[in-house]
Short mmCIF file of C-alpha atoms and ligand atoms in Angstrom, two decimals:
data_model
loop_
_atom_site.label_atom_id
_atom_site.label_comp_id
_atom_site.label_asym_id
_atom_site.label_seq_id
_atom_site.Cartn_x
_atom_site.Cartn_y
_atom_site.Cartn_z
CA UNK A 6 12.41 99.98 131.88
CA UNK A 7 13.44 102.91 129.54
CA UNK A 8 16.70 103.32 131.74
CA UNK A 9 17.38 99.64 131.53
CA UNK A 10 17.54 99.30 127.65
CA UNK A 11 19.78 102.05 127.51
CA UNK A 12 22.05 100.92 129.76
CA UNK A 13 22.36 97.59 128.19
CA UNK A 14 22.89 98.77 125.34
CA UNK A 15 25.65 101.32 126.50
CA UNK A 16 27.17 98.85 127.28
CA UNK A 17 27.91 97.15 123.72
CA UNK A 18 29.32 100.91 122.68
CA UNK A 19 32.42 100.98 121.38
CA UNK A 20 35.32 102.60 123.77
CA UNK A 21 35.97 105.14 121.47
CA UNK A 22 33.61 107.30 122.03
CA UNK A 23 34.55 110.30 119.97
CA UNK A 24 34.30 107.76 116.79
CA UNK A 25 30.66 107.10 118.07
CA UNK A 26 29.25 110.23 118.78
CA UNK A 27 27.07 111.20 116.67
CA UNK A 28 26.94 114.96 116.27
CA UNK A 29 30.15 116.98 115.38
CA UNK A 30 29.50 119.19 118.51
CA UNK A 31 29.32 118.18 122.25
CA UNK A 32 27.57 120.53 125.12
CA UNK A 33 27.78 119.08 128.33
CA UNK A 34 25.47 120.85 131.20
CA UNK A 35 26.50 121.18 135.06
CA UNK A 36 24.99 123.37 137.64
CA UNK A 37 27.10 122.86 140.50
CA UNK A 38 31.00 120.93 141.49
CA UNK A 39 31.45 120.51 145.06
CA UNK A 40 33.17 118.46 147.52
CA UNK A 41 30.91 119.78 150.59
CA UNK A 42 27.18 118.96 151.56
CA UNK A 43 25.13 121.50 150.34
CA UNK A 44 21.21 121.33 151.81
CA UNK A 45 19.83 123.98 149.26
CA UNK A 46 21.31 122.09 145.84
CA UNK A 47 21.36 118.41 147.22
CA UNK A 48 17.85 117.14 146.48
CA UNK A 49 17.73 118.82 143.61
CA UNK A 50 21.09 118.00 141.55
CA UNK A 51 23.47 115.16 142.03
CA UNK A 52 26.22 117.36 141.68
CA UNK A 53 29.85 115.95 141.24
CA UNK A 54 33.00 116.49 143.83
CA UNK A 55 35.73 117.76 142.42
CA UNK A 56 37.64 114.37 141.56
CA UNK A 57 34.86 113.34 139.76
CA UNK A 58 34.23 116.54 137.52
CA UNK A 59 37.84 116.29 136.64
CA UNK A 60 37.70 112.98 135.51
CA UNK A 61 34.26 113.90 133.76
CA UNK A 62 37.21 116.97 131.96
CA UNK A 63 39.87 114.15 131.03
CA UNK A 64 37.26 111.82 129.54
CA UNK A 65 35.76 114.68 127.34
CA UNK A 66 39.51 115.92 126.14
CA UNK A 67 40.04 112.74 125.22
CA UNK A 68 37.72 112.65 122.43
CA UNK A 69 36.75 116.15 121.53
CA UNK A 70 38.33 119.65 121.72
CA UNK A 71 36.92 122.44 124.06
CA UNK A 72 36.23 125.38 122.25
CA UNK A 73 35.92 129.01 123.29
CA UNK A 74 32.71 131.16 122.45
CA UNK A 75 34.11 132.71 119.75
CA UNK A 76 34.94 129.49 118.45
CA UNK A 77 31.25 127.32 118.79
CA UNK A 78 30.25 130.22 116.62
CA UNK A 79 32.55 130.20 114.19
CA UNK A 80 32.03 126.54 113.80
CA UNK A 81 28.32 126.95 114.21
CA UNK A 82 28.92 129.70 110.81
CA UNK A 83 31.18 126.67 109.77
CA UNK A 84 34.39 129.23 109.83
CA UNK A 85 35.88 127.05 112.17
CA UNK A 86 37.67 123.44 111.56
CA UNK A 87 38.21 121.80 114.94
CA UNK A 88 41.28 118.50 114.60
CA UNK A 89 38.34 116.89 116.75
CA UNK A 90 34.33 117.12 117.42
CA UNK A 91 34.07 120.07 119.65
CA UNK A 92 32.73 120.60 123.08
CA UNK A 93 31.57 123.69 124.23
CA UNK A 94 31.43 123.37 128.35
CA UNK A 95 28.32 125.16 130.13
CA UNK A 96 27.10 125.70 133.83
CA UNK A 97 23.80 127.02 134.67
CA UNK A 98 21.88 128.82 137.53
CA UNK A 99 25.43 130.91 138.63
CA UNK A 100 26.04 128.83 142.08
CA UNK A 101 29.37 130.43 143.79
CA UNK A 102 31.23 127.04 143.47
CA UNK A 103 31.26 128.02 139.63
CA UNK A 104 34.55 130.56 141.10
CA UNK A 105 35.49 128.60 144.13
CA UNK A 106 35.95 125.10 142.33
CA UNK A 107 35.26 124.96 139.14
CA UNK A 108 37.76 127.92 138.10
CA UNK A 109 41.23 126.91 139.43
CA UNK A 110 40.37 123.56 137.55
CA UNK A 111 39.32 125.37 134.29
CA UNK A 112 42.29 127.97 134.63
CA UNK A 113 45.13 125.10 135.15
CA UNK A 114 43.56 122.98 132.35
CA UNK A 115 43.02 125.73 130.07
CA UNK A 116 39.46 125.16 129.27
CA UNK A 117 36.26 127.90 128.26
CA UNK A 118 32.94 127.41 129.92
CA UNK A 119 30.07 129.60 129.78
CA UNK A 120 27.45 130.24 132.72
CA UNK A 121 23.99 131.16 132.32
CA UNK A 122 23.04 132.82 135.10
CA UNK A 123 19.63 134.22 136.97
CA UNK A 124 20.13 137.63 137.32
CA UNK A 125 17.43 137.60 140.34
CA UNK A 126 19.15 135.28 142.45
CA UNK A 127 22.84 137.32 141.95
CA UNK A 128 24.51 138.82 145.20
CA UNK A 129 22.26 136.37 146.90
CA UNK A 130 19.11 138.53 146.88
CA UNK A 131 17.06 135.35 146.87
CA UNK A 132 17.11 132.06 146.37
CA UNK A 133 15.81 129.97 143.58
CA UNK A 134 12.36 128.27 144.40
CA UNK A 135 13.88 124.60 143.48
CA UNK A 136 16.46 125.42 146.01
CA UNK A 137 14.23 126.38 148.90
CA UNK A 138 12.43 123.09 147.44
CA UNK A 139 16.03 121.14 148.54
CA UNK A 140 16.56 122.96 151.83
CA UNK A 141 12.89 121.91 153.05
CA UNK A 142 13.53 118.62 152.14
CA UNK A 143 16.69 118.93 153.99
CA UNK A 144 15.14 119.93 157.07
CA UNK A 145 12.21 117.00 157.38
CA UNK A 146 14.88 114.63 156.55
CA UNK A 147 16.45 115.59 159.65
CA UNK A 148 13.37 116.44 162.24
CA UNK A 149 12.21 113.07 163.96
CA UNK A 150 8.83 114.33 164.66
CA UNK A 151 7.19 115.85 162.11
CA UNK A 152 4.14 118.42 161.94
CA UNK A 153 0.63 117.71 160.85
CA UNK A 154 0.32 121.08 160.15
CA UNK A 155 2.85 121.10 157.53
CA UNK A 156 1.56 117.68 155.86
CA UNK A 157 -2.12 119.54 155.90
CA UNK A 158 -0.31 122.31 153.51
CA UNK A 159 0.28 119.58 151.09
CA UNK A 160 -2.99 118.03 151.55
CA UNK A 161 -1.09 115.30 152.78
CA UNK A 162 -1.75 113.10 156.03
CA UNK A 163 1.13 111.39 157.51
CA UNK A 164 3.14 110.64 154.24
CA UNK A 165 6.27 108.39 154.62
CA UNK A 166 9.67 110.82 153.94
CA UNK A 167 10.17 109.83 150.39
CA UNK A 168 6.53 110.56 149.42
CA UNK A 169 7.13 114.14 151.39
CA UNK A 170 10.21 114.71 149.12
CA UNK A 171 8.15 114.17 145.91
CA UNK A 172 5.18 116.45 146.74
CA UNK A 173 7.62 118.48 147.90
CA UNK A 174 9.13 118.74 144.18
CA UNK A 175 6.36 118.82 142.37
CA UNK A 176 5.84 122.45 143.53
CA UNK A 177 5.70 124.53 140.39
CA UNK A 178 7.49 128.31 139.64
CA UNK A 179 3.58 129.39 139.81
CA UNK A 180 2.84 127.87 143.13
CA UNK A 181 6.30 128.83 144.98
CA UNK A 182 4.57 130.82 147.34
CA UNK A 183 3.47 127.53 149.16
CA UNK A 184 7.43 127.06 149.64
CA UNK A 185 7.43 130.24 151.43
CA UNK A 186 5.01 129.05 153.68
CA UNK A 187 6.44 125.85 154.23
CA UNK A 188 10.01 127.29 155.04
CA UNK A 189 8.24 129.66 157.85
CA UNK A 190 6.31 127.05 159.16
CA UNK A 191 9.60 124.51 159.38
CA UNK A 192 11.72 127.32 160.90
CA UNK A 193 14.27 128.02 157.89
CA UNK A 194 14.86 131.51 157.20
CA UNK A 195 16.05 132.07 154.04
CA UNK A 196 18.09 135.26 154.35
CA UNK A 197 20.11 133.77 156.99
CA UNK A 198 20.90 131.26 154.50
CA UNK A 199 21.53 133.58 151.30
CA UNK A 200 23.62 135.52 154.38
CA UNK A 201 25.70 132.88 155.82
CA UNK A 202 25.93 130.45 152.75
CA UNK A 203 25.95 133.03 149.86
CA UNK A 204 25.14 130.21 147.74
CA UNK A 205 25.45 132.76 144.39
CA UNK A 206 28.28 134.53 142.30
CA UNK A 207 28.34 138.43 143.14
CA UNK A 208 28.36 140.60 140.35
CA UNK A 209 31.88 141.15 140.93
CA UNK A 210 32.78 137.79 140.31
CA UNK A 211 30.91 138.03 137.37
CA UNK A 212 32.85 141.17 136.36
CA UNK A 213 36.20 139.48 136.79
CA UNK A 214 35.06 136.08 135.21
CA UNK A 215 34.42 138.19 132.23
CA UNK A 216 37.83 139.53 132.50
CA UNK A 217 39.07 136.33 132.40
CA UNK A 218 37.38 135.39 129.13
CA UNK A 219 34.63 132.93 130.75
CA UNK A 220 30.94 133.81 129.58
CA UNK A 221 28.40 135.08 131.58
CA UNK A 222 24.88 134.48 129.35
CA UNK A 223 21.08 134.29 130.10
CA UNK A 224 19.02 131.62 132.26
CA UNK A 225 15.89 133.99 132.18
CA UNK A 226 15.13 136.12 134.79
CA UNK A 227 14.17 133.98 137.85
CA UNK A 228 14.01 130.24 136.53
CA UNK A 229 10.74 129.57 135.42
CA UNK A 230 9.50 126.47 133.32
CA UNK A 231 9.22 128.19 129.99
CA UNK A 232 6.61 125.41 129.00
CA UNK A 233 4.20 126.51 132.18
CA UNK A 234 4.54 130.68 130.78
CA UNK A 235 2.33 131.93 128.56
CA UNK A 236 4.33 133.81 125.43
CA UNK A 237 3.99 136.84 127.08
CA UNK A 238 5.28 135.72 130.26
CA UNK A 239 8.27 133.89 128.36
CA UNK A 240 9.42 136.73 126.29
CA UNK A 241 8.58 139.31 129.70
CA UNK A 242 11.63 136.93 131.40
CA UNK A 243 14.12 136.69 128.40
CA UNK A 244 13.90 140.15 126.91
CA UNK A 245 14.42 141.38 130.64
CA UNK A 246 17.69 139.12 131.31
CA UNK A 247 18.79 140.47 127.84
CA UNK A 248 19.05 143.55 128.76
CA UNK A 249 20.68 142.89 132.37
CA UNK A 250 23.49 141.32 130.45
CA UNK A 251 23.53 144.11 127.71
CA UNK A 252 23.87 147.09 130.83
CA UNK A 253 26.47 144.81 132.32
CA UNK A 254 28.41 144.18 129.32
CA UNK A 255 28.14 140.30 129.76
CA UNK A 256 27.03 138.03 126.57
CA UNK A 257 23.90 138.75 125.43
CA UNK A 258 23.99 136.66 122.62
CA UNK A 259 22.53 133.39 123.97
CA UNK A 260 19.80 132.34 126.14
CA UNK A 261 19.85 128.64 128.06
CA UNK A 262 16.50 127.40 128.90
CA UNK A 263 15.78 127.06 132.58
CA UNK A 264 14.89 123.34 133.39
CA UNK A 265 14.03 122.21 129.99
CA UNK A 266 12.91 123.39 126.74
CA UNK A 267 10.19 120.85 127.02
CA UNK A 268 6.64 121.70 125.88
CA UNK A 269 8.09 125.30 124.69
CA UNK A 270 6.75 126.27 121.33
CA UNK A 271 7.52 127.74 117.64
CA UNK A 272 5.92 130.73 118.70
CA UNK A 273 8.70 131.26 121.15
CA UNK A 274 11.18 131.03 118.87
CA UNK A 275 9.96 133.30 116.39
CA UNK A 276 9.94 135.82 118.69
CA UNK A 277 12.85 135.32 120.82
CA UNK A 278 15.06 135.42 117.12
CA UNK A 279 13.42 138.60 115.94
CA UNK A 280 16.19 140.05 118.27
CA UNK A 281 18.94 139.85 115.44
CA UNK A 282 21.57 140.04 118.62
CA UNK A 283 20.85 136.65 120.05
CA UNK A 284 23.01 134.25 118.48
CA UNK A 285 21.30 130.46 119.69
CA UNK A 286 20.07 129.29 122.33
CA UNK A 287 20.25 126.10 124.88
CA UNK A 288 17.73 123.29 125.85
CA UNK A 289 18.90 120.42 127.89
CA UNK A 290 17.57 117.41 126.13
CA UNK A 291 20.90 115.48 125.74
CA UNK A 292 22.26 114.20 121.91
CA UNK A 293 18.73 115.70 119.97
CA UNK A 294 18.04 117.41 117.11
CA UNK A 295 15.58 120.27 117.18
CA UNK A 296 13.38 121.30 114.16
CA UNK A 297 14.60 125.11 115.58
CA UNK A 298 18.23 125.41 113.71
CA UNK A 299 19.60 127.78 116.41
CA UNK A 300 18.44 125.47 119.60
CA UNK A 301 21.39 123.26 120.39
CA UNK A 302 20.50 120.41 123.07
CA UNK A 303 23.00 119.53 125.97
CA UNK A 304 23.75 116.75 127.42
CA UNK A 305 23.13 116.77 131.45
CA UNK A 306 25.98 115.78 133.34
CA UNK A 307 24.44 115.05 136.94
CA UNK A 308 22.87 112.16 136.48
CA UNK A 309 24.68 110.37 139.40
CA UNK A 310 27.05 107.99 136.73
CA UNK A 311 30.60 109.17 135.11
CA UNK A 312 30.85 111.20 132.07
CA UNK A 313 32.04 108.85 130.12
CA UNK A 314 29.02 106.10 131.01
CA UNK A 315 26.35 109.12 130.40
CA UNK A 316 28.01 109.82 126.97
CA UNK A 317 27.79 106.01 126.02
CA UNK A 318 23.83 106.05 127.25
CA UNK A 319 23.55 108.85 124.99
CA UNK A 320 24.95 107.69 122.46
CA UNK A 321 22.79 104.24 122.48
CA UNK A 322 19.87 106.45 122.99
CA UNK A 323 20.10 108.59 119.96
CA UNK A 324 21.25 105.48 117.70
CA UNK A 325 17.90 103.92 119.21
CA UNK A 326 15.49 106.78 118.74
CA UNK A 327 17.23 106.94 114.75
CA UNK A 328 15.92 103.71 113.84
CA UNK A 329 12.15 104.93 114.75
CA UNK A 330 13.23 108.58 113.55
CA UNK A 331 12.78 110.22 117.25
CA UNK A 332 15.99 111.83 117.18
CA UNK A 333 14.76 115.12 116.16
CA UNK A 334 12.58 117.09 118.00
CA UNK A 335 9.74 118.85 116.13
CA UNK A 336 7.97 122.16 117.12
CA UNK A 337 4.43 123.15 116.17
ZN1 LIG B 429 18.83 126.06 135.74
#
């Protein structure tokens, strides 16, 4: 129902969308560009081909102008007066397409992008519990007769596939263990497929990206749902991802939230910005304001719709949630 307002309403907004906007500053979110099938991101992420992220690019030039690192902080300071409203481009969770694909595109067209990264799931020493999530899903999708056994470990009895996929998802950071014992039950070994796949960016790619003048920044340690951590457990992932990137000399200076800043509160913040080296940080909550001044919300790109259609549901949204003053969020 939600979905359906905003789309009608997208629909009345005005082509120019840079006119429209309503922030001076645009941060659009991808994980992953690809123009292959890939079982441990698929169910997860609707992730564009390569046609379609460049398109995504053109749209977003159109309107505002990508800025370096250097540069969203200087305009952050307000040291920095764009000809347009500014778009800093991120990517999160530090897949390997980020240098296969997404580079050569970035290099010829001249644009910045940052990456926060998981600095337990570089050189492929494991995979991301979401991901095992996706290649599980993978696998039933394919398997014509299915296993009791592995319906009993979701205290589930002959579920149709779709209802399967959603338990499936459901699975929480604290409960991943269960996806362990689902993938040995189903038969998919997961070093084979960090082996064969090396679905992550080595820390020599991150070394030469860094070279290159592309950030490398913090996702947390090993992607938990900051709102399911206690603060101890929150500030036990940052504070060690800080210092990865600090050894490293990659940019220590920001922190993205893994999945969403959702349910995550003041308390965090107040002590995540007691270290005077951390610049802002990231949630993923589209076109929002945030009652935290250094928490900048991005707009996710992978919604399975064009760049420029997301931007105009935005758009709609935030003029929407304005007239009942939702538009900022408020932490307690
Ligand atoms: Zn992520």
């Amino acid at each position: 129902m939600k979905d359906k307002i905003i789309s009608l309403l997208a629909a009345f907004e005005t082509e120019n969308i840079g006119n429209s906007f309503p922030l001076d500053y645009c941060l659009p979110v991808y994980h992953c560009v690809s123009d292959d099938n890939l079982p441990h991101i698929k169910h997860i992420i609707q992730y564009k081909n390569t046609k379609q992220f460049e398109e995504d690019l053109d749209c977003l030039s159109k309107y505002f102008q990508f800025v370096s690192w250097s540069e969203f902080k200087d305009f952050v300071k307000g040291n920095f007066k764009p000809q347009k409203k500014i778009a800093l481009l991120t990517f999160d969770d530090g897949f390997r397409e980020f240098y296969d694909t997404v580079l050569p595109v970035l290099e010829r067209k001249g644009f910045y992008a940052c990456n926060f990264i998981n600095p337990a799931f570089i050189n492929n020493q494991e995979l991301m519990f979401r991901c095992k999530a996706s290649l599980i899903i993978d696998e039933a999708e394919k398997e014509k007769i299915a296993d009791p056994e592995i319906y009993k470990m979701l205290s589930m009895e002959n579920p149709s596939k779709e209802d399967f996929k959603q338990q499936v998802l459901k699975i929480s950071y604290h409960q991943r263990d269960l996806l362990d014992q689902l993938t040995e039950k189903m038969g998919i070994d997961c070093d084979t497929y960090l082996r064969e796949h090396t679905p992550y960016l080595t820390t020599e790619q991150l070394k030469t990206l860094t070279q290159k003048g592309y950030g490398i920044s913090s996702h947390s340690w090993d992607h938990p749902k900051y709102g399911e951590l206690s603060l101890k457990e929150q500030m036990e992932s940052t504070d060690r991802t800080f210092n990865y990137l600090k050894e490293n000399n990659f940019m220590y200076e920001s922190f993205a939230f893994p999945f969403t800043d959702f349910g995550v509160k003041k308390d965090f913040f107040d002590e995540l910005f007691k270290n005077e080296e951390l610049f802002c940080c990231f949630g993923s909550a589209g076109v929002k304001l945030d009652s935290v001044e250094q928490l900048f919300h991005r707009i996710p790109m992978e919604m399975g719709t064009s760049g420029k259609e997301i931007l105009k549901k935005e758009i709609a949204y935030f003029r929407l949630k304005k007239i009942i003053n939702k538009n900022k969020i408020v932490r307690k």
